[in-house]
Amino acid sequence: MFTVEQRDALRDRLLTLADEDLRIVAGAAVLDDWTRTLSDDVAALQLVDLVRGPTVYRVFLLPDGLQFDLSLTPAARFTPAGPRFRLLFGETAKSDGSELPKPPVAGDLFGWGVIYGLHSRACIERGRVWQAEHYIGAVRDHALSLACLHRELPAVQARGYDDLPADTLADFAGTHIDSLEPERLRTALSTAMKALMHQARENGVPSVDAVAQRLSELP
């Protein structure tokens, strides 16, 4: 496992390389050349490319399990991507803030959680137990995201889950599945849906009671 010192040393080294590269304008680089540089200098292995708007994120695996994300954005569209953005060199393009990531919306989290719950229910009845287990996890994740949103914790990528109060997390204990037997799946789904409804009410989602009533009428 990498240490904080190793991580910081790598960061400083790569920033120095970027600052000295005359092709760089506000942090944008030639992707293939930098891939070779990272491979040769720090034994980086390319994992995946993620495209978000104008930006390409190339993710690398380094020795000791350290992950490094190299992002490239056209100079004309290089703007702050979030509240923690800090410019180290170069300059940014003008921005009206419209490209900043939007925080999750409680109603959307609830709606998708319900959809995944319906999918899981259907999968259980059809004997597609692995798919059902997947969707139960999705219901749980959306309920946990709602819990984070209500407490102003990070509500994406599970970043706030471990900071939730113990009594809140206790409500999710029954959502973890130790068997793919249909009855165990139904129990876990029921617990996850109850948690989803509760967290939706905590967030003031207006449709929660009507949705709960509709679901209770299902055979």
PDB file of C-alpha atoms in Angstrom:
ATOM      1  CA  MET A   1       0.000   0.000   0.000  1.00  0.00           C
ATOM      2  CA  PHE A   2       1.337   3.421  -0.934  1.00  0.00           C
ATOM      3  CA  THR A   3       2.132   6.025   1.716  1.00  0.00           C
ATOM      4  CA  VAL A   4       1.062   9.659   1.815  1.00  0.00           C
ATOM      5  CA  GLU A   5       4.696  10.628   1.254  1.00  0.00           C
ATOM      6  CA  GLN A   6       4.882   8.473  -1.896  1.00  0.00           C
ATOM      7  CA  ARG A   7       1.662   9.977  -3.208  1.00  0.00           C
ATOM      8  CA  ASP A   8       2.802  13.548  -2.576  1.00  0.00           C
ATOM      9  CA  ALA A   9       6.235  12.901  -4.105  1.00  0.00           C
ATOM     10  CA  LEU A  10       4.637  11.507  -7.257  1.00  0.00           C
ATOM     11  CA  ARG A  11       2.268  14.448  -7.470  1.00  0.00           C
ATOM     12  CA  ASP A  12       5.129  16.941  -7.177  1.00  0.00           C
ATOM     13  CA  ARG A  13       7.168  15.097  -9.804  1.00  0.00           C
ATOM     14  CA  LEU A  14       4.347  15.022 -12.331  1.00  0.00           C
ATOM     15  CA  LEU A  15       3.491  18.673 -11.750  1.00  0.00           C
ATOM     16  CA  THR A  16       7.116  19.556 -12.432  1.00  0.00           C
ATOM     17  CA  LEU A  17       7.007  17.589 -15.681  1.00  0.00           C
ATOM     18  CA  ALA A  18       3.793  19.348 -16.664  1.00  0.00           C
ATOM     19  CA  ASP A  19       5.139  22.792 -15.839  1.00  0.00           C
ATOM     20  CA  GLU A  20       8.222  22.156 -17.999  1.00  0.00           C
ATOM     21  CA  ASP A  21       6.279  20.802 -20.997  1.00  0.00           C
ATOM     22  CA  LEU A  22       6.013  23.671 -23.486  1.00  0.00           C
ATOM     23  CA  ARG A  23       2.988  22.056 -25.125  1.00  0.00           C
ATOM     24  CA  ILE A  24       0.965  22.399 -21.946  1.00  0.00           C
ATOM     25  CA  VAL A  25      -1.637  25.143 -21.713  1.00  0.00           C
ATOM     26  CA  ALA A  26      -3.458  25.293 -18.375  1.00  0.00           C
ATOM     27  CA  GLY A  27      -2.990  21.609 -17.698  1.00  0.00           C
ATOM     28  CA  ALA A  28      -3.933  20.099 -21.083  1.00  0.00           C
ATOM     29  CA  ALA A  29      -1.363  17.694 -22.598  1.00  0.00           C
ATOM     30  CA  VAL A  30      -0.764  15.311 -25.465  1.00  0.00           C
ATOM     31  CA  LEU A  31      -2.397  12.127 -24.199  1.00  0.00           C
ATOM     32  CA  ASP A  32      -0.318   9.444 -25.872  1.00  0.00           C
ATOM     33  CA  ASP A  33       3.001  11.149 -25.116  1.00  0.00           C
ATOM     34  CA  TRP A  34       2.085  11.482 -21.465  1.00  0.00           C
ATOM     35  CA  THR A  35       0.968   7.873 -21.341  1.00  0.00           C
ATOM     36  CA  ARG A  36       4.421   6.816 -22.529  1.00  0.00           C
ATOM     37  CA  THR A  37       6.085   9.193 -20.064  1.00  0.00           C
ATOM     38  CA  LEU A  38       4.126   7.793 -17.137  1.00  0.00           C
ATOM     39  CA  SER A  39       4.842   4.234 -18.253  1.00  0.00           C
ATOM     40  CA  ASP A  40       8.577   4.862 -18.597  1.00  0.00           C
ATOM     41  CA  ASP A  41       9.102   7.079 -15.548  1.00  0.00           C
ATOM     42  CA  VAL A  42       6.775   5.658 -12.895  1.00  0.00           C
ATOM     43  CA  ALA A  43       5.762   2.219 -14.297  1.00  0.00           C
ATOM     44  CA  ALA A  44       2.159   3.326 -14.797  1.00  0.00           C
ATOM     45  CA  LEU A  45      -0.322   0.856 -16.307  1.00  0.00           C
ATOM     46  CA  GLN A  46      -3.248   2.294 -18.262  1.00  0.00           C
ATOM     47  CA  LEU A  47      -6.637   1.099 -16.972  1.00  0.00           C
ATOM     48  CA  VAL A  48      -9.474   3.026 -18.598  1.00  0.00           C
ATOM     49  CA  ASP A  49     -10.482   6.278 -20.286  1.00  0.00           C
ATOM     50  CA  LEU A  50     -13.493   8.182 -18.942  1.00  0.00           C
ATOM     51  CA  VAL A  51     -15.069  10.948 -21.022  1.00  0.00           C
ATOM     52  CA  ARG A  52     -16.981  13.662 -19.185  1.00  0.00           C
ATOM     53  CA  GLY A  53     -18.001  16.550 -21.400  1.00  0.00           C
ATOM     54  CA  PRO A  54     -14.892  18.041 -22.999  1.00  0.00           C
ATOM     55  CA  THR A  55     -12.529  16.254 -20.607  1.00  0.00           C
ATOM     56  CA  VAL A  56     -10.870  12.859 -20.985  1.00  0.00           C
ATOM     57  CA  TYR A  57      -9.686  11.187 -17.776  1.00  0.00           C
ATOM     58  CA  ARG A  58      -7.106   8.445 -18.311  1.00  0.00           C
ATOM     59  CA  VAL A  59      -6.768   6.314 -15.190  1.00  0.00           C
ATOM     60  CA  PHE A  60      -3.475   4.583 -14.368  1.00  0.00           C
ATOM     61  CA  LEU A  61      -2.422   1.975 -11.815  1.00  0.00           C
ATOM     62  CA  LEU A  62       0.963   2.675 -10.247  1.00  0.00           C
ATOM     63  CA  PRO A  63       3.124   0.467  -8.024  1.00  0.00           C
ATOM     64  CA  ASP A  64       1.889  -0.036  -4.438  1.00  0.00           C
ATOM     65  CA  GLY A  65      -1.736   0.330  -5.528  1.00  0.00           C
ATOM     66  CA  LEU A  66      -1.654   4.084  -6.135  1.00  0.00           C
ATOM     67  CA  GLN A  67      -4.184   5.339  -8.696  1.00  0.00           C
ATOM     68  CA  PHE A  68      -3.364   8.331 -10.869  1.00  0.00           C
ATOM     69  CA  ASP A  69      -5.915  10.144 -13.040  1.00  0.00           C
ATOM     70  CA  LEU A  70      -4.597  12.209 -15.943  1.00  0.00           C
ATOM     71  CA  SER A  71      -7.216  14.640 -17.243  1.00  0.00           C
ATOM     72  CA  LEU A  72      -7.049  16.496 -20.530  1.00  0.00           C
ATOM     73  CA  THR A  73      -9.333  19.357 -21.544  1.00  0.00           C
ATOM     74  CA  PRO A  74      -9.194  21.694 -24.560  1.00  0.00           C
ATOM     75  CA  ALA A  75      -7.734  25.019 -23.411  1.00  0.00           C
ATOM     76  CA  ALA A  76     -10.814  26.957 -24.507  1.00  0.00           C
ATOM     77  CA  ARG A  77     -12.979  24.839 -22.196  1.00  0.00           C
ATOM     78  CA  PHE A  78     -10.586  24.424 -19.267  1.00  0.00           C
ATOM     79  CA  THR A  79     -12.677  25.711 -16.356  1.00  0.00           C
ATOM     80  CA  PRO A  80     -12.975  24.785 -12.651  1.00  0.00           C
ATOM     81  CA  ALA A  81     -14.646  21.398 -12.321  1.00  0.00           C
ATOM     82  CA  GLY A  82     -15.703  21.725  -8.696  1.00  0.00           C
ATOM     83  CA  PRO A  83     -15.377  23.711  -5.456  1.00  0.00           C
ATOM     84  CA  ARG A  84     -12.010  22.098  -4.616  1.00  0.00           C
ATOM     85  CA  PHE A  85     -10.396  23.147  -7.902  1.00  0.00           C
ATOM     86  CA  ARG A  86      -7.059  24.931  -7.438  1.00  0.00           C
ATOM     87  CA  LEU A  87      -5.062  26.292 -10.381  1.00  0.00           C
ATOM     88  CA  LEU A  88      -1.350  25.474 -10.090  1.00  0.00           C
ATOM     89  CA  PHE A  89      -0.082  27.066 -13.295  1.00  0.00           C
ATOM     90  CA  GLY A  90      -1.412  28.449 -16.569  1.00  0.00           C
ATOM     91  CA  GLU A  91      -4.860  29.992 -16.753  1.00  0.00           C
ATOM     92  CA  THR A  92      -8.472  28.925 -17.034  1.00  0.00           C
ATOM     93  CA  ALA A  93     -11.102  29.877 -19.569  1.00  0.00           C
ATOM     94  CA  LYS A  94     -14.001  32.079 -18.568  1.00  0.00           C
ATOM     95  CA  SER A  95     -16.878  30.163 -17.044  1.00  0.00           C
ATOM     96  CA  ASP A  96     -20.423  30.999 -15.992  1.00  0.00           C
ATOM     97  CA  GLY A  97     -20.481  27.985 -13.679  1.00  0.00           C
ATOM     98  CA  SER A  98     -22.851  26.001 -15.902  1.00  0.00           C
ATOM     99  CA  GLU A  99     -20.295  23.205 -16.381  1.00  0.00           C
ATOM    100  CA  LEU A 100     -19.835  22.556 -12.661  1.00  0.00           C
ATOM    101  CA  PRO A 101     -21.151  19.178 -11.479  1.00  0.00           C
ATOM    102  CA  LYS A 102     -24.712  19.387 -10.228  1.00  0.00           C
ATOM    103  CA  PRO A 103     -25.434  17.912  -6.777  1.00  0.00           C
ATOM    104  CA  PRO A 104     -27.778  14.923  -6.645  1.00  0.00           C
ATOM    105  CA  VAL A 105     -31.494  15.703  -6.461  1.00  0.00           C
ATOM    106  CA  ALA A 106     -33.427  13.914  -3.722  1.00  0.00           C
ATOM    107  CA  GLY A 107     -36.415  13.220  -5.952  1.00  0.00           C
ATOM    108  CA  ASP A 108     -34.214  11.647  -8.618  1.00  0.00           C
ATOM    109  CA  LEU A 109     -32.387   9.457  -6.104  1.00  0.00           C
ATOM    110  CA  PHE A 110     -35.721   8.289  -4.734  1.00  0.00           C
ATOM    111  CA  GLY A 111     -37.196   7.664  -8.175  1.00  0.00           C
ATOM    112  CA  TRP A 112     -34.263   5.571  -9.349  1.00  0.00           C
ATOM    113  CA  GLY A 113     -34.276   3.668  -6.071  1.00  0.00           C
ATOM    114  CA  VAL A 114     -37.920   2.735  -6.634  1.00  0.00           C
ATOM    115  CA  ILE A 115     -37.176   1.680 -10.221  1.00  0.00           C
ATOM    116  CA  TYR A 116     -34.365  -0.594  -9.042  1.00  0.00           C
ATOM    117  CA  GLY A 117     -36.661  -2.010  -6.381  1.00  0.00           C
ATOM    118  CA  LEU A 118     -39.236  -2.920  -9.018  1.00  0.00           C
ATOM    119  CA  HIS A 119     -36.523  -4.496 -11.166  1.00  0.00           C
ATOM    120  CA  SER A 120     -35.295  -6.554  -8.218  1.00  0.00           C
ATOM    121  CA  ARG A 121     -38.803  -7.738  -7.391  1.00  0.00           C
ATOM    122  CA  ALA A 122     -39.324  -8.921 -10.958  1.00  0.00           C
ATOM    123  CA  CYS A 123     -35.939 -10.655 -11.034  1.00  0.00           C
ATOM    124  CA  ILE A 124     -36.708 -12.592  -7.849  1.00  0.00           C
ATOM    125  CA  GLU A 125     -39.980 -13.849  -9.314  1.00  0.00           C
ATOM    126  CA  ARG A 126     -38.203 -14.902 -12.512  1.00  0.00           C
ATOM    127  CA  GLY A 127     -35.458 -16.736 -10.652  1.00  0.00           C
ATOM    128  CA  ARG A 128     -32.756 -14.309 -11.784  1.00  0.00           C
ATOM    129  CA  VAL A 129     -31.228 -14.164  -8.342  1.00  0.00           C
ATOM    130  CA  TRP A 130     -27.859 -12.632  -9.188  1.00  0.00           C
ATOM    131  CA  GLN A 131     -29.531  -9.792 -11.057  1.00  0.00           C
ATOM    132  CA  ALA A 132     -31.958  -9.357  -8.170  1.00  0.00           C
ATOM    133  CA  GLU A 133     -29.055  -9.081  -5.734  1.00  0.00           C
ATOM    134  CA  HIS A 134     -27.487  -6.397  -7.926  1.00  0.00           C
ATOM    135  CA  TYR A 135     -30.644  -4.294  -7.892  1.00  0.00           C
ATOM    136  CA  ILE A 136     -31.121  -4.665  -4.134  1.00  0.00           C
ATOM    137  CA  GLY A 137     -27.660  -3.181  -3.718  1.00  0.00           C
ATOM    138  CA  ALA A 138     -28.701  -0.310  -5.978  1.00  0.00           C
ATOM    139  CA  VAL A 139     -31.766   0.396  -3.811  1.00  0.00           C
ATOM    140  CA  ARG A 140     -29.545   0.431  -0.732  1.00  0.00           C
ATOM    141  CA  ASP A 141     -27.053   2.770  -2.391  1.00  0.00           C
ATOM    142  CA  HIS A 142     -29.747   5.254  -3.367  1.00  0.00           C
ATOM    143  CA  ALA A 143     -31.195   5.210   0.145  1.00  0.00           C
ATOM    144  CA  LEU A 144     -27.738   5.778   1.635  1.00  0.00           C
ATOM    145  CA  SER A 145     -27.149   8.621  -0.819  1.00  0.00           C
ATOM    146  CA  LEU A 146     -30.392  10.217   0.365  1.00  0.00           C
ATOM    147  CA  ALA A 147     -29.202   9.880   3.960  1.00  0.00           C
ATOM    148  CA  CYS A 148     -25.968  11.641   3.016  1.00  0.00           C
ATOM    149  CA  LEU A 149     -27.810  14.368   1.130  1.00  0.00           C
ATOM    150  CA  HIS A 150     -30.014  15.076   4.150  1.00  0.00           C
ATOM    151  CA  ARG A 151     -26.942  15.529   6.352  1.00  0.00           C
ATOM    152  CA  GLU A 152     -24.950  17.536   3.793  1.00  0.00           C
ATOM    153  CA  LEU A 153     -22.415  14.731   3.373  1.00  0.00           C
ATOM    154  CA  PRO A 154     -20.971  13.747  -0.028  1.00  0.00           C
ATOM    155  CA  ALA A 155     -23.788  11.874  -1.739  1.00  0.00           C
ATOM    156  CA  VAL A 156     -21.912  10.391  -4.706  1.00  0.00           C
ATOM    157  CA  GLN A 157     -19.674   7.322  -5.042  1.00  0.00           C
ATOM    158  CA  ALA A 158     -20.356   6.277  -1.423  1.00  0.00           C
ATOM    159  CA  ARG A 159     -18.029   9.008  -0.165  1.00  0.00           C
ATOM    160  CA  GLY A 160     -20.245   9.971   2.755  1.00  0.00           C
ATOM    161  CA  TYR A 161     -21.525   6.561   3.850  1.00  0.00           C
ATOM    162  CA  ASP A 162     -18.966   5.959   6.586  1.00  0.00           C
ATOM    163  CA  ASP A 163     -19.659   9.378   8.102  1.00  0.00           C
ATOM    164  CA  LEU A 164     -23.356   8.668   8.655  1.00  0.00           C
ATOM    165  CA  PRO A 165     -24.545   8.228  12.263  1.00  0.00           C
ATOM    166  CA  ALA A 166     -24.412   4.698  13.624  1.00  0.00           C
ATOM    167  CA  ASP A 167     -28.170   4.550  14.176  1.00  0.00           C
ATOM    168  CA  THR A 168     -28.774   5.482  10.542  1.00  0.00           C
ATOM    169  CA  LEU A 169     -26.408   2.800   9.277  1.00  0.00           C
ATOM    170  CA  ALA A 170     -28.072   0.261  11.572  1.00  0.00           C
ATOM    171  CA  ASP A 171     -31.255   0.615   9.501  1.00  0.00           C
ATOM    172  CA  PHE A 172     -29.362  -0.880   6.563  1.00  0.00           C
ATOM    173  CA  ALA A 173     -27.999  -3.966   8.322  1.00  0.00           C
ATOM    174  CA  GLY A 174     -30.743  -6.170   6.931  1.00  0.00           C
ATOM    175  CA  THR A 175     -30.044  -5.129   3.344  1.00  0.00           C
ATOM    176  CA  HIS A 176     -26.833  -7.148   3.140  1.00  0.00           C
ATOM    177  CA  ILE A 177     -27.400 -10.497   1.472  1.00  0.00           C
ATOM    178  CA  ASP A 178     -25.769 -13.686   2.725  1.00  0.00           C
ATOM    179  CA  SER A 179     -27.852 -16.049   0.605  1.00  0.00           C
ATOM    180  CA  LEU A 180     -29.434 -16.039  -2.842  1.00  0.00           C
ATOM    181  CA  GLU A 181     -32.503 -17.898  -1.614  1.00  0.00           C
ATOM    182  CA  PRO A 182     -35.637 -16.077  -2.839  1.00  0.00           C
ATOM    183  CA  GLU A 183     -36.995 -15.462   0.663  1.00  0.00           C
ATOM    184  CA  ARG A 184     -33.693 -13.964   1.794  1.00  0.00           C
ATOM    185  CA  LEU A 185     -33.686 -11.715  -1.248  1.00  0.00           C
ATOM    186  CA  ARG A 186     -37.269 -10.617  -0.561  1.00  0.00           C
ATOM    187  CA  THR A 187     -36.398  -9.780   3.042  1.00  0.00           C
ATOM    188  CA  ALA A 188     -33.360  -7.747   2.022  1.00  0.00           C
ATOM    189  CA  LEU A 189     -35.364  -5.935  -0.659  1.00  0.00           C
ATOM    190  CA  SER A 190     -38.131  -5.106   1.810  1.00  0.00           C
ATOM    191  CA  THR A 191     -35.608  -3.676   4.273  1.00  0.00           C
ATOM    192  CA  ALA A 192     -33.902  -1.658   1.544  1.00  0.00           C
ATOM    193  CA  MET A 193     -37.218  -0.247   0.312  1.00  0.00           C
ATOM    194  CA  LYS A 194     -38.248   0.746   3.843  1.00  0.00           C
ATOM    195  CA  ALA A 195     -34.937   2.556   4.252  1.00  0.00           C
ATOM    196  CA  LEU A 196     -35.441   4.262   0.883  1.00  0.00           C
ATOM    197  CA  MET A 197     -38.920   5.479   1.876  1.00  0.00           C
ATOM    198  CA  HIS A 198     -37.691   6.729   5.238  1.00  0.00           C
ATOM    199  CA  GLN A 199     -34.784   8.649   3.773  1.00  0.00           C
ATOM    200  CA  ALA A 200     -37.018  10.111   1.058  1.00  0.00           C
ATOM    201  CA  ARG A 201     -39.365  11.430   3.755  1.00  0.00           C
ATOM    202  CA  GLU A 202     -36.393  12.880   5.626  1.00  0.00           C
ATOM    203  CA  ASN A 203     -35.493  14.776   2.449  1.00  0.00           C
ATOM    204  CA  GLY A 204     -39.038  16.020   1.924  1.00  0.00           C
ATOM    205  CA  VAL A 205     -39.686  14.160  -1.338  1.00  0.00           C
ATOM    206  CA  PRO A 206     -43.364  14.968  -1.987  1.00  0.00           C
ATOM    207  CA  SER A 207     -44.309  11.767  -3.818  1.00  0.00           C
ATOM    208  CA  VAL A 208     -43.039   9.275  -1.265  1.00  0.00           C
ATOM    209  CA  ASP A 209     -46.354   8.464   0.438  1.00  0.00           C
ATOM    210  CA  ALA A 210     -48.206   8.061  -2.855  1.00  0.00           C
ATOM    211  CA  VAL A 211     -45.456   5.787  -4.183  1.00  0.00           C
ATOM    212  CA  ALA A 212     -45.440   3.746  -0.976  1.00  0.00           C
ATOM    213  CA  GLN A 213     -49.208   3.295  -1.238  1.00  0.00           C
ATOM    214  CA  ARG A 214     -48.961   2.210  -4.866  1.00  0.00           C
ATOM    215  CA  LEU A 215     -46.250  -0.325  -4.058  1.00  0.00           C
ATOM    216  CA  SER A 216     -48.276  -1.730  -1.156  1.00  0.00           C
ATOM    217  CA  GLU A 217     -51.086  -2.559  -3.593  1.00  0.00           C
ATOM    218  CA  LEU A 218     -48.885  -4.821  -5.700  1.00  0.00           C
ATOM    219  CA  PRO A 219     -49.701  -8.545  -5.417  1.00  0.00           C
TER     220      PRO A 219
END
